[in-house]
Amino acid sequence: MNTQPDQSASYNKKVPWILHGIVTVVILLIAFLVITGMFSSKPEAQRWGGARPAPSVGVDVADLSIQDYPVWIDSYGTTKPLTETVLVADVNGKVVEVSPNIRTGKRFSKGEVLVQLDNRDFVVEVDIAAAAAAEAEVRYLQELAESELAAQQWNKPPETEAAQLLSLRKPQVAAAKASLRAANARLERAKLNLDRTTIRAPFDGKVLEQMVDVGQVINPSQSIAEIYSTEAVEVRLPVKVADLAYLSIDDSSENMDNLPRVVLSGELGNQTYEWTGKIVRSEGAFDPATRMLYLVAQIDNPFTSTEQRPAVRIGQFMRAKVQGDTLENVFVIPRRAVSQDFVVAVVDEGLLKKRRVQPLWTDAGSVVVSAGAPSSQTLAANSADVIRSSIQNLRNTDKLILTPTANLPDGTRVKAIAPMTESEPDTQSIVGSKQSSEDSANAAAPSTTAAQ
């Protein structure tokens, strides 16, 4: 029987695997004990001078100062002439001559002859009317002389008034006088029609479109040219309802010095040029489509070119900055230092403190905040109770943080980094002196909105 040797061979094969397993478990156990001992016997770190404070975060800061801020409201529009008309003929006739200045785009002066019609027929009419007037004058003088002669010949005046009038030829004198006046009127009309064959410019201006030329026969009231005055141009500027609160416009005022100033800019080629004007009036009704009110700006002498700017073109698109009221005793904060929900950060004893503010005016470059306590009217304008309760005042001594702080919690230790220079306008201190309206116009942002 082979059974015993087979069992012995099977047993000999299992023994090495069992030993390997035991050795592996022993090694893992020893390694675990060694690692545990190393961590449990780690020397405790010694602390010197107490707990170490959290590191400070470097931020750009600027000094807050109270100042006055002139508001500039952004708008846009297209230039159009102050006076635009269609030149028409008063009489019929054939065009025999046109001025070179009646061509489209040409400039002309007041009283300049633009079109000459054939006037020979009208010269004849003047001669005929003059002859008729002369004959009427002769008849009048004859009747006047006969009336005086009749008065001398009558020794006894007639008994009735009618007989007296006829005897003195007074009705005949009156009829002759009326005929003379009618003849003179026909003569004046003939002269007027003759003068109308010469069509002159009614004002200094330019031609938009020429409609007649030499050889053409025209009728009364027929259009000759479309012209416009070069005295001034107007620009209609839409303004939002919210921005009207910052404008003082008196349509009845005749003093041009009190009218709001407007700075208009337009592009010609690759260059941007500026023109200055005045808001001369506002239109009487809101646009039903846009719910905006249109202001009308006027530019005087717009077609005079200078070294600084070329002449204005009719139909040219203009961007405008309208001078508004001046906000007094306010803080002007750079727009990048204010979050979307109008929260700013200041340095308070080395710590970051976030404060929610209520803006009076905002634009793309600045947020204007009152330097005084928020009024009840200002607070009531915001319906969110949580915002009303969290509005805090800024102080003149606060250091405004310009660096974005959205990821920094309130109370973070901060410190000012490299000093600001004038070459870095975004990080320089906010100057406390009052700025002139001219400087503010040049520094105004492209889009302006009133704070609600």
Short mmCIF file of C-alpha atoms in Angstrom, two decimals:
data_model
loop_
_atom_site.label_atom_id
_atom_site.label_comp_id
_atom_site.label_asym_id
_atom_site.label_seq_id
_atom_site.Cartn_x
_atom_site.Cartn_y
_atom_site.Cartn_z
CA MET A 1 0.00 0.00 0.00
CA ASN A 2 1.37 3.53 -0.98
CA THR A 3 -0.91 5.62 1.24
CA GLN A 4 1.64 6.41 3.95
CA PRO A 5 4.36 7.80 1.68
CA ASP A 6 1.83 10.07 -0.15
CA GLN A 7 0.62 11.66 3.08
CA SER A 8 4.21 12.28 4.17
CA ALA A 9 5.02 14.04 0.90
CA SER A 10 1.92 16.28 1.17
CA TYR A 11 2.84 17.25 4.71
CA ASN A 12 6.38 18.19 3.67
CA LYS A 13 5.01 20.57 1.02
CA LYS A 14 2.72 22.52 3.48
CA VAL A 15 5.38 23.13 6.15
CA PRO A 16 7.36 25.85 4.23
CA TRP A 17 4.23 27.90 3.49
CA ILE A 18 3.21 27.90 7.13
CA LEU A 19 6.68 29.05 8.18
CA HIS A 20 6.61 31.85 5.60
CA GLY A 21 3.28 33.09 6.93
CA ILE A 22 4.48 33.08 10.51
CA VAL A 23 7.67 34.98 9.62
CA THR A 24 5.70 37.60 7.66
CA VAL A 25 3.33 38.25 10.56
CA VAL A 26 6.25 38.57 12.99
CA ILE A 27 8.04 41.09 10.72
CA LEU A 28 4.92 43.24 10.32
CA LEU A 29 4.34 43.19 14.07
CA ILE A 30 7.92 44.26 14.80
CA ALA A 31 7.69 47.10 12.22
CA PHE A 32 4.44 48.34 13.75
CA LEU A 33 5.97 48.38 17.23
CA VAL A 34 9.05 50.28 16.01
CA ILE A 35 7.00 52.98 14.24
CA THR A 36 4.68 53.39 17.20
CA GLY A 37 7.63 53.81 19.51
CA MET A 38 9.23 56.44 17.30
CA PHE A 39 6.13 58.66 17.27
CA SER A 40 5.38 58.17 20.95
CA SER A 41 8.93 59.14 21.95
CA LYS A 42 9.09 62.35 19.73
CA PRO A 43 10.46 65.21 21.85
CA GLU A 44 7.97 68.01 22.51
CA ALA A 45 8.75 71.28 20.71
CA GLN A 46 9.64 74.07 23.05
CA ARG A 47 7.74 77.38 22.60
CA TRP A 48 9.56 80.62 23.28
CA GLY A 49 7.78 83.86 24.03
CA GLY A 50 4.23 82.47 24.02
CA ALA A 51 1.89 81.82 21.02
CA ARG A 52 3.09 83.07 17.61
CA PRO A 53 0.61 85.55 15.99
CA ALA A 54 -0.82 84.92 12.52
CA PRO A 55 1.16 86.59 9.72
CA SER A 56 -0.06 89.97 8.41
CA VAL A 57 -1.42 90.32 4.89
CA GLY A 58 0.09 93.09 2.79
CA VAL A 59 -2.50 95.47 1.28
CA ASP A 60 -2.58 98.74 -0.64
CA VAL A 61 -4.17 101.55 1.34
CA ALA A 62 -5.24 105.13 0.74
CA ASP A 63 -6.16 107.97 3.05
CA LEU A 64 -9.83 108.94 3.15
CA SER A 65 -10.49 112.66 3.03
CA ILE A 66 -13.62 114.78 2.78
CA GLN A 67 -14.05 116.70 -0.46
CA ASP A 68 -16.61 118.07 -2.89
CA TYR A 69 -17.37 115.98 -5.97
CA PRO A 70 -18.82 117.49 -9.17
CA VAL A 71 -21.15 115.03 -10.88
CA TRP A 72 -20.80 114.40 -14.62
CA ILE A 73 -23.60 112.50 -16.33
CA ASP A 74 -22.76 110.43 -19.38
CA SER A 75 -24.95 110.44 -22.48
CA TYR A 76 -24.69 110.27 -26.24
CA GLY A 77 -26.31 111.71 -29.36
CA THR A 78 -25.98 112.75 -32.99
CA THR A 79 -25.27 116.25 -34.22
CA LYS A 80 -27.87 118.11 -36.24
CA PRO A 81 -28.03 121.73 -37.42
CA LEU A 82 -29.70 124.38 -35.30
CA THR A 83 -31.41 125.74 -38.45
CA GLU A 84 -32.15 123.52 -41.43
CA THR A 85 -34.38 124.48 -44.36
CA VAL A 86 -35.21 123.75 -47.97
CA LEU A 87 -34.51 126.66 -50.31
CA VAL A 88 -37.45 127.07 -52.74
CA ALA A 89 -38.22 129.28 -55.73
CA ASP A 90 -40.81 132.06 -55.42
CA VAL A 91 -41.27 132.52 -59.18
CA ASN A 92 -41.06 130.34 -62.23
CA GLY A 93 -38.23 130.56 -64.70
CA LYS A 94 -35.28 128.90 -66.33
CA VAL A 95 -32.06 128.45 -64.38
CA VAL A 96 -29.33 130.34 -66.23
CA GLU A 97 -26.61 130.30 -63.58
CA VAL A 98 -25.76 128.48 -60.35
CA SER A 99 -23.07 129.35 -57.84
CA PRO A 100 -20.21 126.88 -57.26
CA ASN A 101 -21.11 127.12 -53.58
CA ILE A 102 -24.49 125.47 -54.10
CA ARG A 103 -22.84 122.12 -54.67
CA THR A 104 -23.36 119.56 -51.92
CA GLY A 105 -21.02 120.19 -48.99
CA LYS A 106 -20.04 123.69 -50.07
CA ARG A 107 -20.15 126.63 -47.70
CA PHE A 108 -21.83 129.97 -48.49
CA SER A 109 -22.35 133.37 -46.87
CA LYS A 110 -25.54 135.25 -46.08
CA GLY A 111 -26.80 137.22 -49.10
CA GLU A 112 -24.65 135.31 -51.58
CA VAL A 113 -26.29 134.60 -54.96
CA LEU A 114 -26.82 130.85 -55.26
CA VAL A 115 -29.14 130.56 -58.29
CA GLN A 116 -30.00 133.03 -61.05
CA LEU A 117 -33.20 132.60 -63.12
CA ASP A 118 -33.89 134.10 -66.53
CA ASN A 119 -35.31 137.53 -65.63
CA ARG A 120 -36.13 139.02 -69.05
CA ASP A 121 -39.87 138.46 -68.74
CA PHE A 122 -39.84 140.07 -65.32
CA VAL A 123 -37.92 143.09 -66.61
CA VAL A 124 -40.69 143.58 -69.17
CA GLU A 125 -43.32 143.31 -66.46
CA VAL A 126 -41.54 146.01 -64.47
CA ASP A 127 -41.49 148.35 -67.48
CA ILE A 128 -45.20 147.78 -68.15
CA ALA A 129 -46.07 148.37 -64.51
CA ALA A 130 -43.93 151.50 -64.42
CA ALA A 131 -45.74 152.91 -67.47
CA ALA A 132 -49.13 152.18 -65.96
CA ALA A 133 -48.10 153.86 -62.73
CA ALA A 134 -46.97 156.94 -64.64
CA GLU A 135 -50.31 157.17 -66.48
CA ALA A 136 -52.20 156.79 -63.21
CA GLU A 137 -50.18 159.59 -61.68
CA VAL A 138 -51.01 161.86 -64.63
CA ARG A 139 -54.72 161.18 -64.29
CA TYR A 140 -54.57 161.86 -60.59
CA LEU A 141 -52.82 165.17 -61.09
CA GLN A 142 -55.35 166.16 -63.78
CA GLU A 143 -58.29 165.40 -61.55
CA LEU A 144 -56.67 167.25 -58.69
CA ALA A 145 -56.16 170.32 -60.89
CA GLU A 146 -59.72 170.24 -62.22
CA SER A 147 -61.04 169.98 -58.70
CA GLU A 148 -59.15 173.08 -57.62
CA LEU A 149 -60.33 174.95 -60.76
CA ALA A 150 -63.96 174.02 -60.09
CA ALA A 151 -63.70 175.33 -56.57
CA GLN A 152 -62.50 178.68 -57.87
CA GLN A 153 -65.28 178.96 -60.51
CA TRP A 154 -68.24 178.37 -58.20
CA ASN A 155 -69.40 181.65 -56.59
CA LYS A 156 -72.24 180.04 -54.72
CA PRO A 157 -71.71 176.58 -53.25
CA PRO A 158 -74.33 173.90 -54.04
CA GLU A 159 -77.17 173.39 -51.56
CA THR A 160 -76.71 169.62 -51.13
CA GLU A 161 -73.58 167.73 -50.08
CA ALA A 162 -73.72 165.38 -53.09
CA ALA A 163 -73.94 168.26 -55.50
CA GLN A 164 -71.05 169.93 -53.73
CA LEU A 165 -68.88 166.79 -54.04
CA LEU A 166 -69.64 166.39 -57.73
CA SER A 167 -69.18 170.04 -58.49
CA LEU A 168 -65.74 170.00 -56.88
CA ARG A 169 -64.86 166.64 -58.59
CA LYS A 170 -63.84 165.06 -55.29
CA PRO A 171 -65.05 161.53 -56.26
CA GLN A 172 -63.01 161.73 -59.45
CA VAL A 173 -59.95 162.80 -57.47
CA ALA A 174 -60.39 159.90 -55.03
CA ALA A 175 -60.78 157.39 -57.88
CA ALA A 176 -57.68 158.69 -59.61
CA LYS A 177 -55.74 158.49 -56.36
CA ALA A 178 -56.83 154.87 -55.79
CA SER A 179 -55.84 153.97 -59.35
CA LEU A 180 -52.43 155.51 -58.72
CA ARG A 181 -51.95 153.45 -55.55
CA ALA A 182 -52.95 150.26 -57.40
CA ALA A 183 -50.56 151.03 -60.24
CA ASN A 184 -47.71 151.65 -57.80
CA ALA A 185 -48.53 148.37 -56.01
CA ARG A 186 -48.38 146.47 -59.31
CA LEU A 187 -45.04 148.12 -60.00
CA GLU A 188 -43.70 147.04 -56.59
CA ARG A 189 -44.90 143.49 -57.18
CA ALA A 190 -43.22 143.40 -60.59
CA LYS A 191 -39.98 144.64 -59.04
CA LEU A 192 -40.30 142.06 -56.25
CA ASN A 193 -40.78 139.23 -58.76
CA LEU A 194 -37.79 140.50 -60.69
CA ASP A 195 -35.72 140.47 -57.51
CA ARG A 196 -36.92 136.93 -56.76
CA THR A 197 -35.28 135.65 -59.92
CA THR A 198 -32.03 136.08 -57.99
CA ILE A 199 -32.04 133.47 -55.22
CA ARG A 200 -29.77 134.42 -52.33
CA ALA A 201 -28.58 132.60 -49.20
CA PRO A 202 -30.73 133.48 -46.16
CA PHE A 203 -27.88 132.85 -43.68
CA ASP A 204 -24.31 131.64 -43.39
CA GLY A 205 -24.43 127.93 -43.98
CA LYS A 206 -23.61 124.82 -45.97
CA VAL A 207 -25.41 122.73 -48.57
CA LEU A 208 -26.77 119.31 -47.71
CA GLU A 209 -28.21 118.56 -51.14
CA GLN A 210 -28.39 120.37 -54.49
CA MET A 211 -31.66 119.84 -56.38
CA VAL A 212 -31.47 122.05 -59.52
CA ASP A 213 -28.89 122.91 -62.14
CA VAL A 214 -28.38 125.13 -65.19
CA GLY A 215 -31.01 124.76 -67.92
CA GLN A 216 -33.73 123.42 -65.67
CA VAL A 217 -37.11 125.20 -65.65
CA ILE A 218 -38.51 125.53 -62.15
CA ASN A 219 -41.90 126.49 -60.80
CA PRO A 220 -42.89 128.44 -57.69
CA SER A 221 -42.36 126.46 -54.44
CA GLN A 222 -40.07 123.99 -56.19
CA SER A 223 -37.11 122.87 -54.05
CA ILE A 224 -33.73 124.23 -55.07
CA ALA A 225 -31.40 122.99 -52.32
CA GLU A 226 -31.42 121.69 -48.77
CA ILE A 227 -29.24 123.93 -46.62
CA TYR A 228 -28.40 124.44 -42.94
CA SER A 229 -26.94 127.20 -40.81
CA THR A 230 -23.36 127.02 -39.57
CA GLU A 231 -24.08 129.23 -36.58
CA ALA A 232 -24.52 126.31 -34.19
CA VAL A 233 -25.35 122.61 -34.00
CA GLU A 234 -27.50 120.74 -31.53
CA VAL A 235 -27.19 117.29 -29.96
CA ARG A 236 -30.14 115.50 -28.33
CA LEU A 237 -28.91 113.73 -25.20
CA PRO A 238 -31.07 111.12 -23.42
CA VAL A 239 -30.86 111.20 -19.62
CA LYS A 240 -32.25 108.62 -17.21
CA VAL A 241 -34.85 109.62 -14.65
CA ALA A 242 -32.50 108.81 -11.76
CA ASP A 243 -29.85 111.17 -13.13
CA LEU A 244 -32.24 114.13 -13.39
CA ALA A 245 -31.99 114.60 -9.61
CA TYR A 246 -28.39 115.74 -10.11
CA LEU A 247 -29.20 118.32 -12.81
CA SER A 248 -30.35 121.91 -12.35
CA ILE A 249 -31.91 123.12 -15.59
CA ASP A 250 -34.00 126.29 -15.85
CA ASP A 251 -35.59 126.37 -19.31
CA SER A 252 -36.81 129.92 -18.72
CA SER A 253 -33.37 131.30 -17.93
CA GLU A 254 -31.91 133.66 -20.52
CA ASN A 255 -28.48 133.79 -18.86
CA MET A 256 -26.23 131.46 -20.85
CA ASP A 257 -23.64 131.49 -18.06
CA ASN A 258 -25.98 129.61 -15.73
CA LEU A 259 -26.64 126.77 -18.17
CA PRO A 260 -24.98 123.39 -17.48
CA ARG A 261 -21.80 122.80 -19.42
CA VAL A 262 -21.37 119.74 -21.61
CA VAL A 263 -18.21 118.18 -23.02
CA LEU A 264 -18.75 116.25 -26.24
CA SER A 265 -16.23 113.91 -27.81
CA GLY A 266 -16.24 112.27 -31.20
CA GLU A 267 -13.94 110.22 -33.35
CA LEU A 268 -12.62 111.25 -36.73
CA GLY A 269 -10.28 108.70 -38.19
CA ASN A 270 -8.21 107.24 -35.37
CA GLN A 271 -8.32 110.39 -33.27
CA THR A 272 -10.80 111.48 -30.59
CA TYR A 273 -11.59 115.19 -30.35
CA GLU A 274 -13.55 117.25 -27.85
CA TRP A 275 -15.97 120.15 -28.19
CA THR A 276 -17.61 122.15 -25.41
CA GLY A 277 -21.18 123.39 -25.35
CA LYS A 278 -24.16 124.25 -23.18
CA ILE A 279 -27.42 122.53 -22.30
CA VAL A 280 -29.81 125.13 -23.72
CA ARG A 281 -33.10 123.37 -22.97
CA SER A 282 -34.84 120.12 -22.13
CA GLU A 283 -37.63 118.60 -24.17
CA GLY A 284 -41.03 118.78 -22.55
CA ALA A 285 -41.92 115.08 -22.42
CA PHE A 286 -40.33 111.73 -21.71
CA ASP A 287 -39.69 109.39 -24.59
CA PRO A 288 -42.46 106.75 -24.28
CA ALA A 289 -40.17 104.03 -25.66
CA THR A 290 -37.12 104.59 -23.42
CA ARG A 291 -38.68 106.55 -20.53
CA MET A 292 -35.84 109.03 -20.78
CA LEU A 293 -35.87 112.82 -20.99
CA TYR A 294 -33.90 114.44 -23.79
CA LEU A 295 -31.64 117.39 -23.11
CA VAL A 296 -30.54 119.57 -26.01
CA ALA A 297 -26.90 120.63 -26.10
CA GLN A 298 -25.70 123.42 -28.38
CA ILE A 299 -22.19 123.90 -29.78
CA ASP A 300 -21.40 127.40 -31.03
CA ASN A 301 -19.14 127.92 -34.06
CA PRO A 302 -18.86 124.16 -34.62
CA PHE A 303 -17.55 124.41 -38.17
CA THR A 304 -14.43 126.40 -37.32
CA SER A 305 -11.34 124.19 -37.39
CA THR A 306 -8.50 124.76 -34.92
CA GLU A 307 -5.21 123.07 -34.15
CA GLN A 308 -6.90 121.17 -31.31
CA ARG A 309 -9.94 119.91 -33.20
CA PRO A 310 -11.49 119.79 -36.68
CA ALA A 311 -14.92 121.04 -37.68
CA VAL A 312 -18.00 119.13 -36.56
CA ARG A 313 -19.79 116.98 -39.12
CA ILE A 314 -23.57 116.87 -39.36
CA GLY A 315 -24.80 113.44 -38.27
CA GLN A 316 -21.62 112.77 -36.28
CA PHE A 317 -22.02 110.49 -33.25
CA MET A 318 -20.99 112.17 -30.00
CA ARG A 319 -20.39 110.96 -26.46
CA ALA A 320 -21.31 113.58 -23.90
CA LYS A 321 -20.53 114.41 -20.29
CA VAL A 322 -23.13 116.76 -18.82
CA GLN A 323 -22.14 118.86 -15.83
CA GLY A 324 -24.40 118.10 -12.88
CA ASP A 325 -24.61 119.31 -9.30
CA THR A 326 -21.70 119.22 -6.87
CA LEU A 327 -21.93 116.73 -3.99
CA GLU A 328 -20.50 118.38 -0.88
CA ASN A 329 -18.70 116.74 2.05
CA VAL A 330 -18.28 113.29 0.55
CA PHE A 331 -15.72 110.52 0.30
CA VAL A 332 -14.66 109.54 -3.22
CA ILE A 333 -13.69 105.86 -3.23
CA PRO A 334 -12.02 104.10 -6.19
CA ARG A 335 -14.46 101.68 -7.77
CA ARG A 336 -12.09 98.72 -7.39
CA ALA A 337 -12.10 99.14 -3.60
CA VAL A 338 -15.88 98.59 -3.39
CA SER A 339 -17.55 95.19 -3.73
CA GLN A 340 -20.69 94.57 -5.74
CA ASP A 341 -22.83 94.81 -2.59
CA PHE A 342 -21.13 98.11 -1.64
CA VAL A 343 -18.81 96.82 1.07
CA VAL A 344 -15.44 98.49 1.66
CA ALA A 345 -12.53 97.44 3.85
CA VAL A 346 -10.54 99.72 6.15
CA VAL A 347 -7.58 99.27 8.48
CA ASP A 348 -8.60 99.60 12.14
CA GLU A 349 -5.66 99.21 14.57
CA GLY A 350 -3.88 96.85 12.21
CA LEU A 351 -6.97 94.73 11.57
CA LEU A 352 -9.17 94.50 8.49
CA LYS A 353 -12.68 95.81 9.11
CA LYS A 354 -15.42 95.57 6.48
CA ARG A 355 -18.11 98.22 6.32
CA ARG A 356 -21.17 98.47 4.15
CA VAL A 357 -21.78 101.94 2.69
CA GLN A 358 -24.70 103.69 1.00
CA PRO A 359 -23.45 105.40 -2.21
CA LEU A 360 -24.76 108.77 -3.34
CA TRP A 361 -23.32 108.39 -6.83
CA THR A 362 -21.44 105.70 -8.72
CA ASP A 363 -19.67 105.52 -12.03
CA ALA A 364 -17.13 103.23 -13.62
CA GLY A 365 -14.25 104.91 -11.80
CA SER A 366 -15.58 106.04 -8.42
CA VAL A 367 -18.15 105.48 -5.71
CA VAL A 368 -19.19 108.63 -3.84
CA VAL A 369 -20.24 108.19 -0.21
CA SER A 370 -21.55 110.82 2.17
CA ALA A 371 -19.12 111.82 4.90
CA GLY A 372 -21.99 112.39 7.34
CA ALA A 373 -24.40 110.00 8.98
CA PRO A 374 -26.91 108.36 6.62
CA SER A 375 -30.14 110.32 6.61
CA SER A 376 -33.51 108.70 7.20
CA GLN A 377 -34.39 109.48 3.59
CA THR A 378 -31.27 107.69 2.36
CA LEU A 379 -31.97 104.68 4.52
CA ALA A 380 -35.60 104.52 3.45
CA ALA A 381 -34.52 104.43 -0.18
CA ASN A 382 -33.15 100.92 0.42
CA SER A 383 -35.85 98.39 1.24
CA ALA A 384 -33.55 95.62 2.54
CA ASP A 385 -33.60 95.70 6.35
CA VAL A 386 -30.34 93.79 6.60
CA ILE A 387 -28.57 96.40 4.50
CA ARG A 388 -30.13 99.32 6.36
CA SER A 389 -29.04 97.92 9.68
CA SER A 390 -25.47 97.28 8.53
CA ILE A 391 -24.67 100.66 6.92
CA GLN A 392 -21.73 102.16 8.79
CA ASN A 393 -20.04 105.52 8.63
CA LEU A 394 -16.55 106.03 7.30
CA ARG A 395 -14.22 108.30 9.21
CA ASN A 396 -11.86 110.89 7.88
CA THR A 397 -9.00 109.08 9.64
CA ASP A 398 -9.74 105.66 8.14
CA LYS A 399 -7.21 103.92 5.92
CA LEU A 400 -9.07 102.57 2.92
CA ILE A 401 -7.89 99.19 1.63
CA LEU A 402 -7.61 99.13 -2.16
CA THR A 403 -6.56 95.49 -2.46
CA PRO A 404 -9.47 93.06 -3.12
CA THR A 405 -10.49 91.53 0.22
CA ALA A 406 -13.31 89.19 -0.74
CA ASN A 407 -11.35 86.15 0.53
CA LEU A 408 -10.12 87.82 3.73
CA PRO A 409 -12.34 87.51 6.82
CA ASP A 410 -13.14 90.40 9.09
CA GLY A 411 -10.39 90.88 11.69
CA THR A 412 -7.49 89.70 9.51
CA ARG A 413 -4.18 91.34 10.45
CA VAL A 414 -3.04 93.60 7.60
CA LYS A 415 -0.19 95.94 6.87
CA ALA A 416 0.44 98.52 4.17
CA ILE A 417 2.88 97.44 1.49
CA ALA A 418 5.02 99.53 -0.91
CA PRO A 419 4.24 103.28 -0.75
CA MET A 420 2.01 104.63 -3.47
CA THR A 421 3.28 106.94 -6.19
CA GLU A 422 1.56 109.36 -8.53
CA SER A 423 2.34 107.04 -11.43
CA GLU A 424 -0.07 104.50 -9.94
CA PRO A 425 -3.44 106.30 -9.98
CA ASP A 426 -5.38 103.29 -8.71
CA THR A 427 -3.34 103.03 -5.50
CA GLN A 428 -2.64 106.64 -4.70
CA SER A 429 -4.26 108.48 -1.81
CA ILE A 430 -7.53 110.23 -2.40
CA VAL A 431 -6.73 113.91 -2.48
CA GLY A 432 -8.80 116.05 -0.16
CA SER A 433 -8.71 119.30 -2.07
CA LYS A 434 -11.67 120.38 -4.16
CA GLN A 435 -11.24 119.54 -7.83
CA SER A 436 -12.41 121.86 -10.54
CA SER A 437 -15.19 120.76 -12.87
CA GLU A 438 -12.78 120.82 -15.81
CA ASP A 439 -10.49 118.24 -14.18
CA SER A 440 -13.45 116.10 -13.24
CA ALA A 441 -14.75 116.17 -16.81
CA ASN A 442 -11.47 114.77 -18.11
CA ALA A 443 -11.36 112.12 -15.36
CA ALA A 444 -15.00 111.11 -15.64
CA ALA A 445 -15.73 107.50 -16.48
CA PRO A 446 -17.39 106.37 -19.72
CA SER A 447 -20.56 105.18 -18.05
CA THR A 448 -22.31 106.93 -15.19
CA THR A 449 -25.26 105.88 -13.09
CA ALA A 450 -26.99 107.44 -10.12
CA ALA A 451 -27.15 105.37 -6.97
CA GLN A 452 -30.61 104.15 -6.22
#
